[in-house]
Short mmCIF file of N, CA and C in Angstrom, two decimals:
data_model
loop_
_atom_site.label_atom_id
_atom_site.label_comp_id
_atom_site.label_asym_id
_atom_site.label_seq_id
_atom_site.Cartn_x
_atom_site.Cartn_y
_atom_site.Cartn_z
N VAL A 21 -0.78 7.75 26.41
CA VAL A 21 0.09 7.19 27.57
C VAL A 21 0.50 5.88 27.30
N LEU A 22 -0.23 5.42 26.80
CA LEU A 22 0.30 3.70 26.12
C LEU A 22 1.91 3.55 25.16
N ALA A 23 1.47 4.55 24.25
CA ALA A 23 2.85 4.55 23.80
C ALA A 23 4.04 5.01 24.56
N PHE A 24 3.76 6.25 25.24
CA PHE A 24 4.70 6.51 26.18
C PHE A 24 5.69 5.67 27.28
N TYR A 25 4.64 4.57 27.71
CA TYR A 25 5.34 3.76 28.46
C TYR A 25 5.83 2.77 27.56
N LEU A 26 5.23 2.53 26.52
CA LEU A 26 5.93 1.47 25.86
C LEU A 26 7.04 1.75 25.22
N LEU A 27 7.39 2.93 25.03
CA LEU A 27 8.96 3.46 24.50
C LEU A 27 9.75 3.48 25.57
N LYS A 28 9.32 3.96 26.73
CA LYS A 28 10.06 4.28 28.10
C LYS A 28 10.80 2.96 28.41
N ASP A 29 9.67 2.11 28.62
CA ASP A 29 10.10 0.63 29.13
C ASP A 29 10.59 -0.42 27.77
N TYR A 30 10.78 0.05 26.67
CA TYR A 30 11.02 -1.03 25.68
C TYR A 30 12.60 -1.25 25.27
N ASN A 31 13.33 -0.80 26.22
CA ASN A 31 14.75 -1.68 26.39
C ASN A 31 14.52 -2.86 27.61
N SER A 32 13.89 -2.57 28.42
CA SER A 32 13.38 -3.72 29.18
C SER A 32 12.42 -4.96 29.24
N ILE A 33 12.10 -4.21 28.16
CA ILE A 33 10.70 -5.31 27.77
C ILE A 33 11.77 -6.08 26.50
N THR A 34 12.30 -5.54 26.26
CA THR A 34 13.03 -6.48 24.83
C THR A 34 14.09 -7.31 25.29
N LYS A 35 14.60 -6.57 26.83
CA LYS A 35 15.65 -7.62 27.21
C LYS A 35 14.79 -8.47 27.96
N LYS A 36 13.86 -8.69 28.66
CA LYS A 36 12.88 -9.91 29.25
C LYS A 36 12.57 -10.59 28.05
N ALA A 37 12.01 -10.10 27.03
CA ALA A 37 11.54 -11.20 25.97
C ALA A 37 12.66 -11.74 25.40
N ALA A 38 13.50 -11.71 25.01
CA ALA A 38 15.05 -12.06 24.91
C ALA A 38 15.41 -13.46 25.96
N MET A 39 15.47 -13.39 27.04
CA MET A 39 15.73 -13.99 28.30
C MET A 39 14.65 -15.37 28.29
N LEU A 40 13.43 -15.00 27.30
CA LEU A 40 12.51 -16.26 27.42
C LEU A 40 12.69 -17.39 26.18
N LEU A 41 13.85 -16.65 25.28
CA LEU A 41 13.65 -17.34 23.79
C LEU A 41 15.25 -18.01 24.18
N PRO A 42 15.54 -19.44 23.39
CA PRO A 42 16.96 -19.90 23.37
C PRO A 42 17.76 -18.84 22.95
N GLY A 43 19.35 -18.65 23.52
CA GLY A 43 20.19 -18.13 23.23
C GLY A 43 20.35 -17.84 21.51
N LYS A 44 20.38 -19.11 20.85
CA LYS A 44 20.98 -18.83 19.72
C LYS A 44 19.61 -18.57 18.90
N TRP A 45 18.44 -18.39 19.48
CA TRP A 45 17.27 -17.20 18.33
C TRP A 45 17.55 -15.58 18.46
N VAL A 46 18.05 -15.36 19.44
CA VAL A 46 17.84 -13.89 19.85
C VAL A 46 18.36 -13.11 19.08
N ASN A 47 19.63 -13.34 18.34
CA ASN A 47 19.96 -12.93 17.23
C ASN A 47 19.29 -12.85 16.06
N GLU A 48 19.43 -14.17 15.73
CA GLU A 48 18.16 -14.09 14.85
C GLU A 48 17.13 -13.38 14.68
N LEU A 49 15.96 -13.43 15.67
CA LEU A 49 14.86 -12.97 15.72
C LEU A 49 15.14 -11.18 15.83
N ALA A 50 16.36 -10.93 16.49
CA ALA A 50 16.47 -9.62 16.36
C ALA A 50 16.84 -9.04 15.18
N ASP A 51 17.15 -9.45 14.30
CA ASP A 51 17.21 -9.48 12.98
C ASP A 51 16.30 -9.05 11.80
N LEU A 52 15.49 -10.40 12.38
CA LEU A 52 14.31 -10.55 11.11
C LEU A 52 13.39 -9.51 12.03
N PHE A 53 12.97 -8.84 13.31
CA PHE A 53 12.43 -7.61 13.81
C PHE A 53 13.11 -6.44 13.15
N GLN A 54 14.37 -6.54 12.97
CA GLN A 54 14.96 -5.29 12.34
C GLN A 54 14.35 -5.24 11.12
N HIS A 55 14.60 -6.04 10.06
CA HIS A 55 14.22 -5.93 8.52
C HIS A 55 12.52 -5.58 8.39
N ILE A 56 11.54 -6.35 9.86
CA ILE A 56 10.26 -5.74 9.44
C ILE A 56 10.62 -4.46 9.94
N ASN A 57 10.74 -4.04 10.91
CA ASN A 57 10.90 -2.48 10.89
C ASN A 57 11.52 -1.57 10.01
N GLN A 58 12.46 -2.16 9.68
CA GLN A 58 12.76 -1.26 8.48
C GLN A 58 11.85 -0.93 6.92
N VAL A 59 11.31 -2.38 7.05
CA VAL A 59 10.06 -2.44 5.72
C VAL A 59 8.80 -1.43 6.00
N LEU A 60 8.48 -1.83 7.49
CA LEU A 60 7.38 -0.79 7.77
C LEU A 60 7.58 1.04 7.77
N VAL A 61 9.07 1.09 8.08
CA VAL A 61 9.23 2.56 8.01
C VAL A 61 9.69 3.26 6.85
N SER A 62 9.86 2.03 5.85
CA SER A 62 9.87 2.43 4.52
C SER A 62 8.43 2.45 3.57
N PHE A 63 8.18 1.59 4.34
CA PHE A 63 6.03 2.10 3.97
C PHE A 63 5.64 3.24 4.37
N PHE A 64 6.09 3.82 5.36
CA PHE A 64 5.33 5.03 5.67
C PHE A 64 6.13 5.74 5.11
N PHE A 65 7.37 6.14 4.49
CA PHE A 65 7.82 6.80 3.85
C PHE A 65 7.64 7.20 2.53
N GLY A 66 7.21 6.15 1.97
CA GLY A 66 6.69 5.92 0.86
C GLY A 66 5.14 6.41 0.63
N TYR A 67 4.45 6.19 1.67
CA TYR A 67 3.28 7.08 1.58
C TYR A 67 3.31 8.50 1.91
N PHE A 68 3.92 8.67 2.50
CA PHE A 68 4.50 10.03 2.67
C PHE A 68 4.70 10.77 1.26
N LEU A 69 5.78 9.98 0.86
CA LEU A 69 6.13 10.67 -0.73
C LEU A 69 5.12 10.70 -2.00
N VAL A 70 4.18 9.36 -1.73
CA VAL A 70 3.00 9.72 -2.54
C VAL A 70 2.35 11.14 -2.24
N ALA A 71 1.81 11.36 -1.32
CA ALA A 71 1.02 12.10 -0.67
C ALA A 71 1.56 13.24 -1.22
N CYS A 72 3.11 14.11 -1.05
CA CYS A 72 3.74 15.10 -1.51
C CYS A 72 3.52 14.90 -2.81
N ILE A 73 4.31 14.13 -3.68
CA ILE A 73 3.84 14.14 -5.06
C ILE A 73 2.10 14.47 -5.34
N VAL A 74 1.46 13.84 -4.55
CA VAL A 74 0.04 14.21 -5.36
C VAL A 74 -0.01 15.72 -5.15
N GLY A 75 0.17 16.31 -3.96
CA GLY A 75 0.23 17.89 -3.62
C GLY A 75 0.44 18.40 -4.34
N ALA A 76 2.19 18.10 -4.99
CA ALA A 76 2.66 18.92 -6.19
C ALA A 76 2.14 18.85 -7.21
N LEU A 77 1.26 18.05 -8.04
CA LEU A 77 0.65 17.80 -8.87
C LEU A 77 -0.46 18.48 -9.13
N THR A 78 -1.14 18.39 -7.63
CA THR A 78 -2.42 19.09 -7.64
C THR A 78 -2.58 20.93 -7.59
N ALA A 79 -0.92 21.29 -7.35
CA ALA A 79 -0.83 22.44 -7.16
C ALA A 79 -0.44 22.95 -8.55
N VAL A 80 0.68 22.26 -8.92
CA VAL A 80 0.68 23.05 -10.43
C VAL A 80 -0.44 22.58 -11.11
N SER A 81 -1.65 21.72 -11.52
CA SER A 81 -2.70 21.58 -12.12
C SER A 81 -3.39 22.70 -11.81
N MET A 82 -3.85 23.31 -10.43
CA MET A 82 -4.95 24.60 -10.44
C MET A 82 -4.05 25.54 -10.91
N ALA A 83 -2.76 25.82 -10.66
CA ALA A 83 -2.16 26.87 -11.17
C ALA A 83 -2.63 27.43 -12.74
N LEU A 84 -2.19 25.89 -13.15
CA LEU A 84 -2.34 25.92 -14.79
C LEU A 84 -3.70 26.45 -15.19
N LEU A 85 -4.37 25.84 -14.17
CA LEU A 85 -5.91 25.77 -14.74
C LEU A 85 -6.60 27.39 -14.33
N GLY A 86 -5.82 28.36 -13.56
CA GLY A 86 -5.77 29.15 -12.79
C GLY A 86 -6.72 29.70 -11.93
N VAL A 87 -6.91 28.31 -11.31
CA VAL A 87 -7.79 28.60 -10.09
C VAL A 87 -6.96 29.53 -8.63
N ASP A 88 -7.56 30.03 -8.43
CA ASP A 88 -7.02 30.88 -6.52
C ASP A 88 -6.28 29.96 -5.93
N PHE A 89 -5.43 30.35 -5.15
CA PHE A 89 -4.60 29.55 -3.93
C PHE A 89 -4.28 28.39 -4.35
N ALA A 90 -3.79 28.06 -5.85
CA ALA A 90 -3.39 27.15 -5.95
C ALA A 90 -2.29 25.87 -5.11
N LEU A 91 -1.39 26.80 -4.60
CA LEU A 91 -0.30 26.13 -3.66
C LEU A 91 -1.06 25.60 -2.59
N MET A 92 -1.68 26.61 -1.70
CA MET A 92 -2.48 26.10 -0.86
C MET A 92 -3.59 24.76 -1.07
N LEU A 93 -4.02 24.67 -2.22
CA LEU A 93 -4.89 23.63 -2.23
C LEU A 93 -3.70 22.45 -2.43
N GLY A 94 -2.63 22.22 -3.05
CA GLY A 94 -1.75 21.33 -2.88
C GLY A 94 -1.48 21.03 -1.62
N VAL A 95 -1.18 22.13 -0.66
CA VAL A 95 -0.97 21.70 0.56
C VAL A 95 -1.72 20.95 1.23
N VAL A 96 -3.12 21.41 0.60
CA VAL A 96 -4.26 20.40 1.28
C VAL A 96 -4.40 19.33 0.76
N ALA A 97 -4.11 19.29 -0.63
CA ALA A 97 -3.92 17.87 -0.96
C ALA A 97 -3.02 16.82 -0.28
N VAL A 98 -2.04 17.33 0.36
CA VAL A 98 -0.99 16.63 0.68
C VAL A 98 -1.72 15.98 1.85
N PHE A 99 -1.99 16.91 2.80
CA PHE A 99 -2.77 16.04 3.90
C PHE A 99 -3.81 15.53 3.82
N THR A 100 -4.15 15.78 2.73
CA THR A 100 -5.84 14.81 3.10
C THR A 100 -5.63 13.31 2.56
N GLU A 101 -4.19 13.32 1.37
CA GLU A 101 -3.96 12.11 1.04
C GLU A 101 -3.34 11.66 1.76
N LEU A 102 -2.77 11.73 3.03
CA LEU A 102 -2.71 10.71 4.56
C LEU A 102 -3.74 10.27 4.67
N ILE A 103 -5.04 10.61 4.35
CA ILE A 103 -6.63 10.11 4.79
C ILE A 103 -6.40 9.09 3.50
N PRO A 104 -6.28 7.70 4.37
CA PRO A 104 -6.15 6.81 3.15
C PRO A 104 -7.89 6.43 2.64
N TYR A 105 -7.87 6.52 1.06
CA TYR A 105 -9.23 6.65 0.17
C TYR A 105 -10.10 7.58 0.18
N PHE A 106 -10.69 7.83 1.42
CA PHE A 106 -11.47 9.42 1.36
C PHE A 106 -10.64 10.27 1.27
N GLY A 107 -9.83 10.35 1.62
CA GLY A 107 -8.74 11.74 1.85
C GLY A 107 -8.95 12.78 -0.08
N PRO A 108 -8.78 11.54 -0.72
CA PRO A 108 -8.72 12.67 -2.04
C PRO A 108 -10.10 13.23 -2.42
N PHE A 109 -11.13 12.89 -1.82
CA PHE A 109 -12.52 13.23 -2.30
C PHE A 109 -12.45 14.31 -1.30
N ILE A 110 -11.85 14.48 0.10
CA ILE A 110 -12.00 15.55 0.90
C ILE A 110 -11.15 16.76 0.37
N GLY A 111 -10.22 16.55 0.04
CA GLY A 111 -9.25 17.02 -0.28
C GLY A 111 -9.69 17.86 -1.89
N ALA A 112 -10.78 17.65 -2.45
CA ALA A 112 -10.67 17.89 -3.77
C ALA A 112 -11.83 19.35 -3.57
N ILE A 113 -12.68 18.65 -2.35
CA ILE A 113 -14.08 19.65 -1.97
C ILE A 113 -13.44 21.41 -1.76
N PRO A 114 -12.39 21.64 -1.24
CA PRO A 114 -12.25 22.99 -1.41
C PRO A 114 -12.02 23.47 -3.00
N ALA A 115 -11.03 22.87 -3.61
CA ALA A 115 -10.89 23.36 -4.88
C ALA A 115 -11.98 23.52 -5.96
N ILE A 116 -12.95 22.80 -5.48
CA ILE A 116 -14.23 22.54 -6.42
C ILE A 116 -14.97 23.85 -6.24
N ILE A 117 -14.78 24.24 -4.69
CA ILE A 117 -15.99 25.59 -4.35
C ILE A 117 -14.55 26.29 -4.86
N ILE A 118 -13.65 26.51 -4.71
CA ILE A 118 -13.19 28.09 -5.23
C ILE A 118 -13.39 27.89 -6.64
N ALA A 119 -13.54 26.86 -7.60
CA ALA A 119 -13.74 26.96 -8.86
C ALA A 119 -14.94 27.34 -9.11
N LEU A 120 -16.08 26.71 -8.18
CA LEU A 120 -17.46 27.22 -8.36
C LEU A 120 -17.48 28.66 -8.51
N LEU A 121 -16.80 29.22 -7.78
CA LEU A 121 -17.01 30.70 -7.42
C LEU A 121 -17.05 31.79 -8.67
N GLU A 122 -15.64 30.66 -8.90
CA GLU A 122 -15.72 31.85 -10.98
C GLU A 122 -16.50 30.87 -11.96
N SER A 123 -16.47 29.93 -11.79
CA SER A 123 -17.56 29.65 -12.97
C SER A 123 -17.90 28.43 -12.94
N LYS A 124 -18.73 27.28 -13.48
CA LYS A 124 -19.19 26.00 -13.33
C LYS A 124 -18.22 25.45 -14.35
N TRP A 125 -17.97 26.12 -15.40
CA TRP A 125 -16.56 25.32 -16.17
C TRP A 125 -15.59 24.89 -15.73
N LEU A 126 -15.17 26.35 -15.27
CA LEU A 126 -13.71 25.60 -14.41
C LEU A 126 -13.93 25.00 -13.24
N ALA A 127 -14.89 25.07 -12.32
CA ALA A 127 -15.38 23.62 -11.63
C ALA A 127 -15.20 22.46 -12.16
N PHE A 128 -15.97 22.02 -13.62
CA PHE A 128 -15.22 20.93 -14.24
C PHE A 128 -14.16 20.32 -14.48
N LYS A 129 -13.27 21.24 -15.27
CA LYS A 129 -12.05 21.13 -15.28
C LYS A 129 -11.40 20.77 -14.12
N VAL A 130 -11.39 21.36 -12.88
CA VAL A 130 -10.89 21.11 -11.64
C VAL A 130 -11.27 19.82 -11.28
N VAL A 131 -12.90 19.19 -11.11
CA VAL A 131 -13.14 17.77 -11.22
C VAL A 131 -12.35 16.43 -11.83
N VAL A 132 -12.23 17.25 -13.34
CA VAL A 132 -11.51 16.33 -14.60
C VAL A 132 -9.94 16.56 -13.88
N ALA A 133 -9.26 17.95 -13.51
CA ALA A 133 -7.93 17.04 -13.27
C ALA A 133 -8.19 16.47 -11.83
N TYR A 134 -8.81 16.53 -10.77
CA TYR A 134 -8.22 15.82 -9.90
C TYR A 134 -8.62 14.15 -10.29
N VAL A 135 -9.56 13.98 -10.94
CA VAL A 135 -9.55 12.41 -11.08
C VAL A 135 -8.50 12.09 -11.84
N ILE A 136 -7.80 12.92 -12.78
CA ILE A 136 -6.68 12.48 -13.75
C ILE A 136 -5.52 12.29 -12.56
N ILE A 137 -5.64 13.14 -11.55
CA ILE A 137 -4.01 13.02 -10.45
C ILE A 137 -4.77 11.68 -10.10
N HIS A 138 -5.57 11.08 -9.27
CA HIS A 138 -5.65 10.26 -8.51
C HIS A 138 -5.97 9.14 -9.36
N GLN A 139 -6.22 9.12 -10.63
CA GLN A 139 -5.73 7.75 -11.51
C GLN A 139 -4.58 7.45 -11.83
N LEU A 140 -3.94 8.56 -11.81
CA LEU A 140 -2.52 8.51 -12.31
C LEU A 140 -1.58 8.01 -10.60
N GLU A 141 -1.92 8.67 -9.64
CA GLU A 141 -1.66 7.89 -8.41
C GLU A 141 -2.02 6.52 -7.82
N GLY A 142 -3.22 6.29 -8.33
CA GLY A 142 -3.75 4.84 -7.76
C GLY A 142 -2.71 3.57 -8.91
N ASN A 143 -2.75 4.01 -9.80
CA ASN A 143 -2.12 3.06 -10.84
C ASN A 143 -0.92 3.15 -11.24
N ILE A 144 -0.18 4.32 -11.27
CA ILE A 144 0.96 4.38 -11.62
C ILE A 144 1.74 4.89 -10.43
N ILE A 145 1.77 5.92 -9.93
CA ILE A 145 2.71 6.53 -8.68
C ILE A 145 2.73 5.44 -7.52
N SER A 146 1.61 5.23 -7.26
CA SER A 146 1.53 4.30 -5.54
C SER A 146 2.40 3.28 -5.83
N PRO A 147 1.33 2.27 -6.83
CA PRO A 147 2.06 1.23 -7.11
C PRO A 147 4.02 1.04 -7.33
N LYS A 148 4.27 2.29 -7.90
CA LYS A 148 5.67 2.10 -7.99
C LYS A 148 6.33 2.65 -7.29
N ILE A 149 5.79 3.72 -6.44
CA ILE A 149 6.79 4.03 -5.01
C ILE A 149 6.66 3.26 -3.89
N MET A 150 5.56 2.42 -3.58
CA MET A 150 5.64 1.78 -3.30
C MET A 150 6.10 -0.03 -2.94
N SER A 151 6.12 -0.43 -4.20
CA SER A 151 7.32 -0.98 -4.67
C SER A 151 8.71 -0.91 -4.16
N ASP A 152 9.15 0.16 -4.84
CA ASP A 152 10.46 0.35 -4.58
C ASP A 152 11.15 0.64 -2.98
N LYS A 153 9.91 1.52 -2.33
CA LYS A 153 10.04 1.36 -0.85
C LYS A 153 9.84 0.04 -0.23
N VAL A 154 8.97 -1.04 -0.23
CA VAL A 154 8.76 -2.30 0.68
C VAL A 154 9.52 -3.26 -0.25
N GLY A 155 9.78 -3.11 -1.48
CA GLY A 155 10.30 -4.05 -2.44
C GLY A 155 9.48 -5.55 -2.64
N ILE A 156 8.01 -5.18 -3.21
CA ILE A 156 7.11 -5.99 -3.72
C ILE A 156 7.32 -5.46 -4.86
N PRO A 157 6.88 -6.14 -6.02
CA PRO A 157 6.30 -5.87 -7.03
C PRO A 157 5.09 -4.90 -7.58
N PRO A 158 5.23 -3.63 -7.84
CA PRO A 158 3.87 -3.22 -8.34
C PRO A 158 2.50 -3.78 -8.81
N LEU A 159 2.78 -5.18 -8.84
CA LEU A 159 1.10 -6.00 -9.48
C LEU A 159 0.87 -6.73 -8.12
N MET A 160 2.04 -6.78 -7.50
CA MET A 160 1.70 -7.75 -5.67
C MET A 160 1.42 -6.26 -5.09
N VAL A 161 1.58 -5.48 -5.34
CA VAL A 161 0.85 -4.11 -4.42
C VAL A 161 -0.59 -4.43 -4.77
N ILE A 162 -0.69 -3.96 -5.90
CA ILE A 162 -2.20 -4.06 -6.50
C ILE A 162 -3.18 -4.95 -6.16
N LEU A 163 -2.49 -6.61 -6.06
CA LEU A 163 -3.01 -7.22 -6.11
C LEU A 163 -3.38 -7.82 -4.51
N SER A 164 -2.33 -7.10 -3.52
CA SER A 164 -2.39 -7.08 -2.29
C SER A 164 -3.38 -6.17 -1.65
N ILE A 165 -3.52 -5.07 -2.27
CA ILE A 165 -4.84 -4.33 -1.78
C ILE A 165 -6.29 -4.74 -2.10
N LEU A 166 -6.36 -5.09 -3.50
CA LEU A 166 -7.85 -6.00 -4.05
C LEU A 166 -7.74 -7.52 -3.01
N ALA A 167 -7.06 -7.80 -2.57
CA ALA A 167 -6.97 -9.20 -1.49
C ALA A 167 -7.64 -8.67 -0.66
N GLY A 168 -6.75 -7.62 0.00
CA GLY A 168 -7.39 -7.17 1.58
C GLY A 168 -8.51 -6.02 1.52
N HIS A 169 -8.98 -5.65 0.25
CA HIS A 169 -10.45 -4.96 0.72
C HIS A 169 -11.26 -6.40 0.34
N GLU A 170 -11.18 -7.33 -0.24
CA GLU A 170 -11.81 -8.83 -0.28
C GLU A 170 -12.03 -9.33 0.92
N LEU A 171 -11.26 -9.44 1.25
CA LEU A 171 -11.43 -9.82 2.88
C LEU A 171 -11.66 -9.47 4.19
N TYR A 172 -10.95 -8.28 4.06
CA TYR A 172 -11.61 -7.45 5.46
C TYR A 172 -11.65 -5.87 4.81
N GLY A 173 -12.26 -5.98 3.58
CA GLY A 173 -13.18 -4.23 3.11
C GLY A 173 -11.66 -3.26 3.59
N LEU A 174 -12.29 -1.79 4.14
CA LEU A 174 -11.20 -1.17 4.12
C LEU A 174 -10.44 -1.38 4.86
N MET A 175 -10.71 -1.66 6.17
CA MET A 175 -9.26 -2.28 7.06
C MET A 175 -8.72 -2.86 6.17
N GLY A 176 -9.22 -4.16 5.78
CA GLY A 176 -7.61 -5.11 4.58
C GLY A 176 -7.08 -3.80 3.62
N MET A 177 -7.98 -2.82 2.94
CA MET A 177 -7.08 -2.29 2.20
C MET A 177 -5.99 -1.22 2.84
N LEU A 178 -6.21 -0.75 3.89
CA LEU A 178 -5.19 -0.06 4.60
C LEU A 178 -4.01 -0.81 5.33
N LEU A 179 -4.60 -1.93 5.50
CA LEU A 179 -2.95 -2.73 5.88
C LEU A 179 -2.46 -3.92 5.09
N ALA A 180 -3.08 -3.78 3.79
CA ALA A 180 -2.63 -4.90 2.55
C ALA A 180 -1.08 -4.80 2.32
N ILE A 181 -0.53 -3.84 2.23
CA ILE A 181 0.65 -2.97 1.82
C ILE A 181 1.80 -3.64 2.63
N PRO A 182 1.70 -3.29 4.10
CA PRO A 182 2.54 -3.16 4.89
C PRO A 182 2.28 -5.11 5.44
N CYS A 183 1.22 -5.41 5.08
CA CYS A 183 1.26 -6.93 5.70
C CYS A 183 1.76 -8.00 4.22
N ALA A 184 1.81 -7.05 3.35
CA ALA A 184 2.21 -8.19 2.41
C ALA A 184 3.91 -7.97 2.45
N ALA A 185 4.58 -6.75 2.55
CA ALA A 185 5.59 -6.82 3.27
C ALA A 185 6.26 -7.57 4.08
N MET A 186 5.49 -7.52 5.06
CA MET A 186 6.00 -7.90 6.25
C MET A 186 5.89 -9.74 6.33
N LEU A 187 4.95 -9.94 5.14
CA LEU A 187 4.80 -11.38 4.63
C LEU A 187 5.92 -11.59 3.94
N LYS A 188 6.81 -10.99 3.22
CA LYS A 188 7.83 -11.22 2.10
C LYS A 188 8.90 -11.66 2.94
N VAL A 189 8.97 -10.24 3.78
CA VAL A 189 9.90 -10.74 4.63
C VAL A 189 10.50 -11.77 5.49
N LEU A 190 9.06 -12.79 6.19
CA LEU A 190 9.13 -13.71 6.91
C LEU A 190 9.43 -14.53 6.16
N PHE A 191 9.06 -14.80 4.85
CA PHE A 191 8.77 -15.53 3.63
C PHE A 191 10.64 -16.11 3.34
N CYS A 192 11.15 -14.71 2.93
CA CYS A 192 12.48 -15.04 2.88
C CYS A 192 13.42 -15.14 3.47
N PHE A 193 12.75 -14.92 5.41
CA PHE A 193 13.52 -15.54 6.69
C PHE A 193 13.76 -17.25 6.77
N ALA A 194 12.37 -17.18 6.51
CA ALA A 194 11.79 -18.60 6.51
C ALA A 194 12.77 -20.12 5.48
N TYR A 195 12.39 -19.03 4.37
CA TYR A 195 13.26 -19.87 2.89
C TYR A 195 14.66 -19.86 3.67
N ALA A 196 15.28 -18.41 4.12
CA ALA A 196 17.01 -18.76 4.42
C ALA A 196 17.34 -19.90 5.37
N LYS A 197 16.30 -19.74 6.38
CA LYS A 197 16.98 -20.79 7.41
C LYS A 197 16.20 -22.27 7.24
N ILE A 198 15.44 -22.38 6.20
CA ILE A 198 15.23 -23.75 5.43
C ILE A 198 16.36 -24.29 4.65
N TYR A 199 16.90 -23.32 3.88
CA TYR A 199 18.06 -23.51 2.75
C TYR A 199 18.91 -23.96 3.25
N LYS A 200 19.53 -23.19 4.44
CA LYS A 200 20.57 -23.38 5.18
C LYS A 200 20.67 -24.65 6.12
N ASN A 201 19.39 -25.32 6.13
CA ASN A 201 19.30 -26.30 7.18
C ASN A 201 20.02 -25.54 8.44
N ASP A 202 19.31 -24.62 8.92
CA ASP A 202 19.74 -24.05 10.16
C ASP A 202 18.16 -23.59 11.04
N LEU A 203 17.71 -24.29 11.20
CA LEU A 203 16.46 -23.95 11.65
C LEU A 203 16.58 -24.26 13.21
N GLY A 204 17.17 -24.75 13.53
CA GLY A 204 17.49 -25.12 15.12
C GLY A 204 15.88 -25.54 15.86
N VAL A 205 15.35 -25.69 15.32
CA VAL A 205 14.06 -26.09 16.31
C VAL A 205 14.29 -27.63 16.69
#
């Protein structure tokens, strides 16, 4: 309900907020917020792209291992990958159960496949894609997640990459304003 009214009144809210600011700041801040919005949209697109890649890797690996319903397990992996940090474990459960119905050895291979997929995702795929999408280096993606975890636990890990991307936008904006000596303060 709140989101509906925010979207419904978005134009009037932004016009009234712009009236509170000095005239020369309005365009500057509108550009800044537009850039922040673009980075956040890119983050969510990248997050979904990572989930799709994990789903594809899961479907292919389950098919290669001979697990029944490989495509469906890939689809489940996409949706559970969207659940931060616990999703991969939740997504592995159906595959392990299906594999256990056939043999313990197949279940072991499924567990190994999931571990390999999620090691690839966490250490190579996600940092690279997030780096490309939000414009921060892969090392900074990893360090942001580690710092977010250290400072704020699970919630810090969830918000680390978008916060780091927004900070980058803000620092670039401030640097450009200081470099141009055009702060207007």
